[in-house]
Amino acid sequence: MSEAVIKALSHYPKDAVKTITCDRGSEFACWRRIEKELHCNMYFADPYCAGQKGTNENPNGLLREFYPEGRNLERVSEKTLKNPALINAGPKKVLHYQKPVDLFNFFISECCI
């Protein structure tokens, strides 16, 4: 997991990744390596506190609207799962009806250049 996280986030400007919050799964056993490589801090949510991982749990819920619990996601193409229109391209009330991708791109262009 550490290699995948580092690979996914290392192409962003150095100051773009400040913190990462994850669950306490064993897949994050190498969390210190992620911190070192990405120059960020890792935080771990308390057990059974999904609200502490809201940016993860909300898209999971949206994903399950398309693919109900129990459906084997290995049968869904990677291209389909990575399609932002599937889950996170629409405007969000919590973002004053702006699209997450637009705010993310704005942040990257402003924060780190």
PDB file of C-alpha atoms in Angstrom, residues 58-59 62 84 86-101 103:
ATOM      1  CA  ASN A  58     -18.911   9.521   1.290  1.00  0.00           C
ATOM      2  CA  PRO A  59     -17.479   8.382  -2.076  1.00  0.00           C
ATOM      3  CA  LEU A  62     -21.807   6.969  -3.763  1.00  0.00           C
ATOM      4  CA  PRO A  84     -14.773  10.850 -11.965  1.00  0.00           C
ATOM      5  CA  LEU A  86     -19.173   8.021 -11.656  1.00  0.00           C
ATOM      6  CA  ILE A  87     -18.687   9.308  -8.147  1.00  0.00           C
ATOM      7  CA  ASN A  88     -17.184  12.680  -7.464  1.00  0.00           C
ATOM      8  CA  ALA A  89     -17.630  15.043 -10.400  1.00  0.00           C
ATOM      9  CA  GLY A  90     -20.913  16.603  -9.390  1.00  0.00           C
ATOM     10  CA  PRO A  91     -21.300  19.769  -7.318  1.00  0.00           C
ATOM     11  CA  LYS A  92     -21.413  19.211  -3.554  1.00  0.00           C
ATOM     12  CA  LYS A  93     -23.568  21.112  -1.079  1.00  0.00           C
ATOM     13  CA  VAL A  94     -20.740  21.115   1.490  1.00  0.00           C
ATOM     14  CA  LEU A  95     -18.557  22.902  -1.098  1.00  0.00           C
ATOM     15  CA  HIS A  96     -21.201  25.539  -1.801  1.00  0.00           C
ATOM     16  CA  TYR A  97     -22.229  23.598  -4.902  1.00  0.00           C
ATOM     17  CA  GLN A  98     -18.794  23.636  -6.450  1.00  0.00           C
ATOM     18  CA  LYS A  99     -17.223  20.537  -7.974  1.00  0.00           C
ATOM     19  CA  PRO A 100     -14.453  18.870  -5.938  1.00  0.00           C
ATOM     20  CA  VAL A 101     -12.257  18.472  -9.005  1.00  0.00           C
ATOM     21  CA  LEU A 103     -11.538  23.165  -6.226  1.00  0.00           C
TER      22      LEU A 103
END
